[in-house]
Short mmCIF file of C-alpha atoms in Angstrom, two decimals:
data_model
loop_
_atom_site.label_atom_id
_atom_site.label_comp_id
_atom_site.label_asym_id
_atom_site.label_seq_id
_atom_site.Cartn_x
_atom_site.Cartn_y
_atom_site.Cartn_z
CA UNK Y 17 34.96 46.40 -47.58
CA UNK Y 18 33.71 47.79 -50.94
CA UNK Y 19 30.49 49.75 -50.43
CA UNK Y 20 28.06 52.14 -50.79
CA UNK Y 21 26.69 53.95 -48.20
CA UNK Y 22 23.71 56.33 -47.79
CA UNK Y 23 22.02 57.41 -44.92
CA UNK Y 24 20.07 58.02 -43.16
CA UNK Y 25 17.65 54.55 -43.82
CA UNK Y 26 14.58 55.40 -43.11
CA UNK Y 27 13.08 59.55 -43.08
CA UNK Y 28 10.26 60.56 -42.03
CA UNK Y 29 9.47 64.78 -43.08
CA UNK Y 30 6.94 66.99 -42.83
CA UNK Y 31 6.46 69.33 -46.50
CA UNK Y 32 8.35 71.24 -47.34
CA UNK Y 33 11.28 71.01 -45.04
CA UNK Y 34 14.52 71.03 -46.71
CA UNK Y 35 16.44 67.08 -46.25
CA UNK Y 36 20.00 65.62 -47.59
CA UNK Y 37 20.18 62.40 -47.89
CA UNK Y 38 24.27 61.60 -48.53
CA UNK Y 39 25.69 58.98 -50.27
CA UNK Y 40 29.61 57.77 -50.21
CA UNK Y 41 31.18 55.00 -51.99
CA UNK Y 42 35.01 53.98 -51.66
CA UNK Y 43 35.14 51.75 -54.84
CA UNK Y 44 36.83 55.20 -56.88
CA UNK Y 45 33.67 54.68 -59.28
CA UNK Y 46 33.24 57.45 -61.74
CA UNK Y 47 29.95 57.00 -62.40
CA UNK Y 48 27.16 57.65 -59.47
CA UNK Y 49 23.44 58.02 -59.59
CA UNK Y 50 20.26 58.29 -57.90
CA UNK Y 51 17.45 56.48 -58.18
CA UNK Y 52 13.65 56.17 -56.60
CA UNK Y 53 11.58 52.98 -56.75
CA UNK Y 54 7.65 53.06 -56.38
CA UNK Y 55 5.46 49.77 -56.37
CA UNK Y 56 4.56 48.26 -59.87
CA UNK Y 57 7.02 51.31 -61.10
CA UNK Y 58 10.44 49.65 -60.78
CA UNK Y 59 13.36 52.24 -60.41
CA UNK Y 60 13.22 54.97 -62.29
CA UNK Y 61 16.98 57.36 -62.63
CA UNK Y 62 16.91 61.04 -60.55
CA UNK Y 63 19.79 61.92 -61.50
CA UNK Y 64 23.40 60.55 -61.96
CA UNK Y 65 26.99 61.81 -62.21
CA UNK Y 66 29.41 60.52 -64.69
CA UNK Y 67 32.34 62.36 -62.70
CA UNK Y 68 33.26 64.99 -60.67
CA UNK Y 69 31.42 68.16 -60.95
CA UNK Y 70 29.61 66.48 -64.09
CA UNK Y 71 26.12 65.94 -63.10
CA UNK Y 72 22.84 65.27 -65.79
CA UNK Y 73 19.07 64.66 -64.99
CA UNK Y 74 17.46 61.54 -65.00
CA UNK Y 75 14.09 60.96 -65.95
CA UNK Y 76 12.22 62.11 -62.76
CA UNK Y 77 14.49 65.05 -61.88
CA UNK Y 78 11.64 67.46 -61.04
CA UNK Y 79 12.20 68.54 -57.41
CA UNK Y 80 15.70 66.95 -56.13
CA UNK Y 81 18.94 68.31 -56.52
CA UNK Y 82 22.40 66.75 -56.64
CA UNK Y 83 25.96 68.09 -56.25
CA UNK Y 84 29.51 65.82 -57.12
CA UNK Y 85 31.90 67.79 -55.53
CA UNK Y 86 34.01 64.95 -54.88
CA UNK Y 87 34.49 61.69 -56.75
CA UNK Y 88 33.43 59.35 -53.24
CA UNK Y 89 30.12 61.88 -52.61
CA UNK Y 90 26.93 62.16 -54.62
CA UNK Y 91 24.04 63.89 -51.94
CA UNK Y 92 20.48 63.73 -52.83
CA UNK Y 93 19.09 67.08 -51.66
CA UNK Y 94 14.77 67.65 -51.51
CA UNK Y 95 14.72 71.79 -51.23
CA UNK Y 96 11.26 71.55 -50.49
CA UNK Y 97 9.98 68.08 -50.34
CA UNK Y 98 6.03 67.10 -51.19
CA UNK Y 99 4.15 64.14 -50.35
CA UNK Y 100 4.65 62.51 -53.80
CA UNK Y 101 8.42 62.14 -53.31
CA UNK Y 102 7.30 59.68 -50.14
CA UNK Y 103 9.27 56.33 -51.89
CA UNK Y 104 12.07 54.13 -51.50
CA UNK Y 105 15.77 55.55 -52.91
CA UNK Y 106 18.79 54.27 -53.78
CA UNK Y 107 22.74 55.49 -54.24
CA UNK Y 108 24.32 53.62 -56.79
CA UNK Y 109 27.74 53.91 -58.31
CA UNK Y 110 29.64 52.26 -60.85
CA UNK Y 111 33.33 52.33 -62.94
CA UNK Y 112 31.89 53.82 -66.27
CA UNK Y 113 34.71 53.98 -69.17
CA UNK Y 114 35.39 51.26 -70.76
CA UNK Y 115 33.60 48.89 -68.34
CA UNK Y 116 30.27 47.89 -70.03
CA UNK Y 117 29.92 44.66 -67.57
CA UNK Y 118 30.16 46.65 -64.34
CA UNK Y 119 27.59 45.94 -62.18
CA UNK Y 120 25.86 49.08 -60.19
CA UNK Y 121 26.72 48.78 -56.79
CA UNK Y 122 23.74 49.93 -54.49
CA UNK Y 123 23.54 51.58 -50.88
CA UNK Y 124 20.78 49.80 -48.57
CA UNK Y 125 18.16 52.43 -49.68
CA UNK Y 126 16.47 54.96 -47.69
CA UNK Y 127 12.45 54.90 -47.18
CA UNK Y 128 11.37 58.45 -47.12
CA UNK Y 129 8.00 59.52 -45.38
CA UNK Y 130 6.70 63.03 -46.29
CA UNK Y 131 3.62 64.20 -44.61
CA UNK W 29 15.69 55.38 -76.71
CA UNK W 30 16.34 52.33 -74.65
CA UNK W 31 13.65 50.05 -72.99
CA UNK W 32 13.63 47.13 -70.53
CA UNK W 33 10.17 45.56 -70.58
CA UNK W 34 9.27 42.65 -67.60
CA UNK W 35 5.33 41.60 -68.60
CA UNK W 36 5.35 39.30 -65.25
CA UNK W 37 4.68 41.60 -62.15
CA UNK W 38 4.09 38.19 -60.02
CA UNK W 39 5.73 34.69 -60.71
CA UNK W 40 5.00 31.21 -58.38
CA UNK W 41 6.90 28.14 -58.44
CA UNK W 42 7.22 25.15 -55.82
CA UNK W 43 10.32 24.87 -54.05
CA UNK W 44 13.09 22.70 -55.87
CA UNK W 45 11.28 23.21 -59.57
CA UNK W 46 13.28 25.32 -62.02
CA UNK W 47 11.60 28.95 -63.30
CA UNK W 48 12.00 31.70 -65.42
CA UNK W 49 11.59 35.23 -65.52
CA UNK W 50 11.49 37.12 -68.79
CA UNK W 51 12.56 40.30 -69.55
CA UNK W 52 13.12 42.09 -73.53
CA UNK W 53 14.66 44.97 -74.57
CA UNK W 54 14.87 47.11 -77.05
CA UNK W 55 17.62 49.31 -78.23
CA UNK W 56 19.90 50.55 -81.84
CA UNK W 57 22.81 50.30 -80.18
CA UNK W 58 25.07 47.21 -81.01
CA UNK W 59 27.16 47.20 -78.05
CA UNK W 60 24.98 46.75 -74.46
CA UNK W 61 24.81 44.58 -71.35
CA UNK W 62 22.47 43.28 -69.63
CA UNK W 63 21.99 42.78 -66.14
CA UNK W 64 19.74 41.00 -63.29
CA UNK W 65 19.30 42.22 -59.91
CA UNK W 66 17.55 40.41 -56.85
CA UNK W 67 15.57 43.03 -54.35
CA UNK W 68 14.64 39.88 -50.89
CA UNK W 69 12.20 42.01 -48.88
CA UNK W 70 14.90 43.58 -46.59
CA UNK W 71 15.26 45.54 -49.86
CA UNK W 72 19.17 45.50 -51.15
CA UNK W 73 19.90 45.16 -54.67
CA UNK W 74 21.88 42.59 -55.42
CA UNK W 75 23.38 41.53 -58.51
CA UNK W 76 22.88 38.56 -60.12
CA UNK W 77 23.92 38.13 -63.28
CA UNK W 78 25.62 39.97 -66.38
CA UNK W 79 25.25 38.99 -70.39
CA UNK W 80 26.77 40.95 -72.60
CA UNK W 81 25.44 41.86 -76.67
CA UNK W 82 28.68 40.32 -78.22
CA UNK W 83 29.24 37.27 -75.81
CA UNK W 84 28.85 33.72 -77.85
CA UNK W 85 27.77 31.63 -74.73
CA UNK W 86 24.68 32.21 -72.15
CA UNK W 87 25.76 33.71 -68.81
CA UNK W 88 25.54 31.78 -65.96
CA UNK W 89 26.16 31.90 -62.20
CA UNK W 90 25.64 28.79 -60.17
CA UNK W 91 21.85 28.28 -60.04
CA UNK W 92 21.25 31.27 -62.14
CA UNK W 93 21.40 31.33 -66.09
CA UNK W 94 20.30 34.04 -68.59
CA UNK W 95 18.68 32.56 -71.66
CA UNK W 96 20.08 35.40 -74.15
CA UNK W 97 18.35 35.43 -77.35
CA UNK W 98 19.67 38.18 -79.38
CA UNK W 99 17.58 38.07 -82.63
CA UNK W 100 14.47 37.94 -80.14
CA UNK W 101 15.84 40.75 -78.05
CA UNK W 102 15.11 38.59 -74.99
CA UNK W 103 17.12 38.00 -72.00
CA UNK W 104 15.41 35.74 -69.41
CA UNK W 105 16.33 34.51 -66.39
CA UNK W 106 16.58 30.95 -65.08
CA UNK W 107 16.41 29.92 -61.81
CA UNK W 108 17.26 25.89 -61.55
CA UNK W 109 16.10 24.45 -58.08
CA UNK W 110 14.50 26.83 -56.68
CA UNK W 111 14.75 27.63 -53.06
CA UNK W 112 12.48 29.51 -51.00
CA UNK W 113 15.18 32.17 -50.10
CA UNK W 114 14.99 33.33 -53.90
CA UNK W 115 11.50 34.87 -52.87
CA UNK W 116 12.13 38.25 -54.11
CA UNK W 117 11.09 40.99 -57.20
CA UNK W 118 13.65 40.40 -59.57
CA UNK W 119 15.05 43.59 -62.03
CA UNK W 120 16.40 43.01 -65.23
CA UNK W 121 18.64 45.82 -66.58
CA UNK W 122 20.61 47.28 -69.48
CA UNK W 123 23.25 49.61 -70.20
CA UNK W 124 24.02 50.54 -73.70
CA UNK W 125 27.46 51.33 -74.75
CA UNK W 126 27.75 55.09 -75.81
CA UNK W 127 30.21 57.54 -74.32
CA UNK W 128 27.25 60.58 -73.18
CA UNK W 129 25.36 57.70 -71.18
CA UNK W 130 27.65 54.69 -70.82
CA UNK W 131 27.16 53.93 -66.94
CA UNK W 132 23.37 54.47 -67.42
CA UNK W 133 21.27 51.64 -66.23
CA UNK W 134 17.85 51.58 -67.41
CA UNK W 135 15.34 49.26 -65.29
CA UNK W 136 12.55 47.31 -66.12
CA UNK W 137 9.17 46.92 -63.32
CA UNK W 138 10.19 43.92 -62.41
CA UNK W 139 9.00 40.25 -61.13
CA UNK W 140 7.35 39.61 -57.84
CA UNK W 141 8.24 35.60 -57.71
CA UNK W 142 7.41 33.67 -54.91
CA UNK W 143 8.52 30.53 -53.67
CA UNK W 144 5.99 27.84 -51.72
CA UNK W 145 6.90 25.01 -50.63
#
């Protein structure tokens, strides 16, 4: 089954303790990204990967950091996470050249808790 | 710079009655698509829809239509019969085509609607 998949679901983290949330997809989508969603803020992009090893901020990159070491993986990784990155994300991935109708295909999302 | 506006944040409509959610956009580039997701309270994303900048006719997808108006820079959804399943927040999206950010979508806030019976 095509898919996206991110774990864990739900996190709950004290500050400043260092998390990885992963992301996989098996679609062989060039195009990945990240993505955080906050009420009355819809989603707004982390960060996002248009191929391997090619990685470019978002427009709330302050604070996460990504790696795309392979085309199937795209982690999320919080160094040194803060109560204001407590919010819903999602892994998303895509085909990207030449494909302006395809859809992002999303993971379930993962609700993080930082205390 | 490219923009997805959604001025509903809450929408209500009576079960089997038709509604629609509106979302503009703004953008230079000539080439773009654009997109509507569904987020039920489990919270998935799921898409819905897909219009693109140079197609002649309206999208549509069983119960769901996008009312494109180019010249307006509108793209609104249409939900015909509406069940109370389609209780949701509803996303409207774009992605422009241009090679440094083609993959790119960019979101709008979204609509809360709800469904009553």
């Amino acid at each position: 089954e095509a898919q996206v998949t991110q774990n864990p679901r739900y996190l709950i983290t004290v500050t400043g303790k260092k998390l990885t949330v992963t992301c996989s997809q098996n679609m062989n989508h060039e195009y990945m990204s990240w993505y955080r969603q906050d009420p009355g803020l819809g989603l707004r992009q982390i960060y996002y990967s248009m191929n391997v090893e090619v990685t470019d901020k978002g427009d709330v990159p302050e604070g996460y950091k990504v790696s795309r070491k392979e085309k199937r993986n795209f982690p999320l990784i919080l160094e040194s996470p803060s109560p204001n990155q407590t919010s819903l994300y999602f892994c998303a991935s895509s085909f990207r050249t030449g494909r302006l109708n395809s859809p992002l295909h999303f993971g379930n999302g993962t609700r993080l808790t930082v205390t | 710079a490219q923009k997805i506006t959604q001025t509903q944040p809450g929408m209500f409509v009576q079960e089997k009655e038709a509604v629609t959610l509106d979302c503009t956009y703004d953008t230079s580039d000539p080439s773009y698509g654009l997109f509507w997701y569904k987020q039920p309270s489990s919270g998935e994303m799921i898409f819905l829809i897909y219009q693109g900048s140079y197609d002649q006719q309206n999208a549509t997808e069983g119960r769901y239509s996008l009312n494109f108006q180019k010249a307006r820079k509108s793209a609104n959804l249409v939900i015909s019969a509406s069940q109370l399943g389609d209780s949701a927040m509803y996303f409207c999206a774009m992605r422009v085509d241009r090679g440094s950010t083609l993959g790119r979508l960019y979101f709008g806030r979204g609509t809360q609607l709800t469904v009553w019976p």
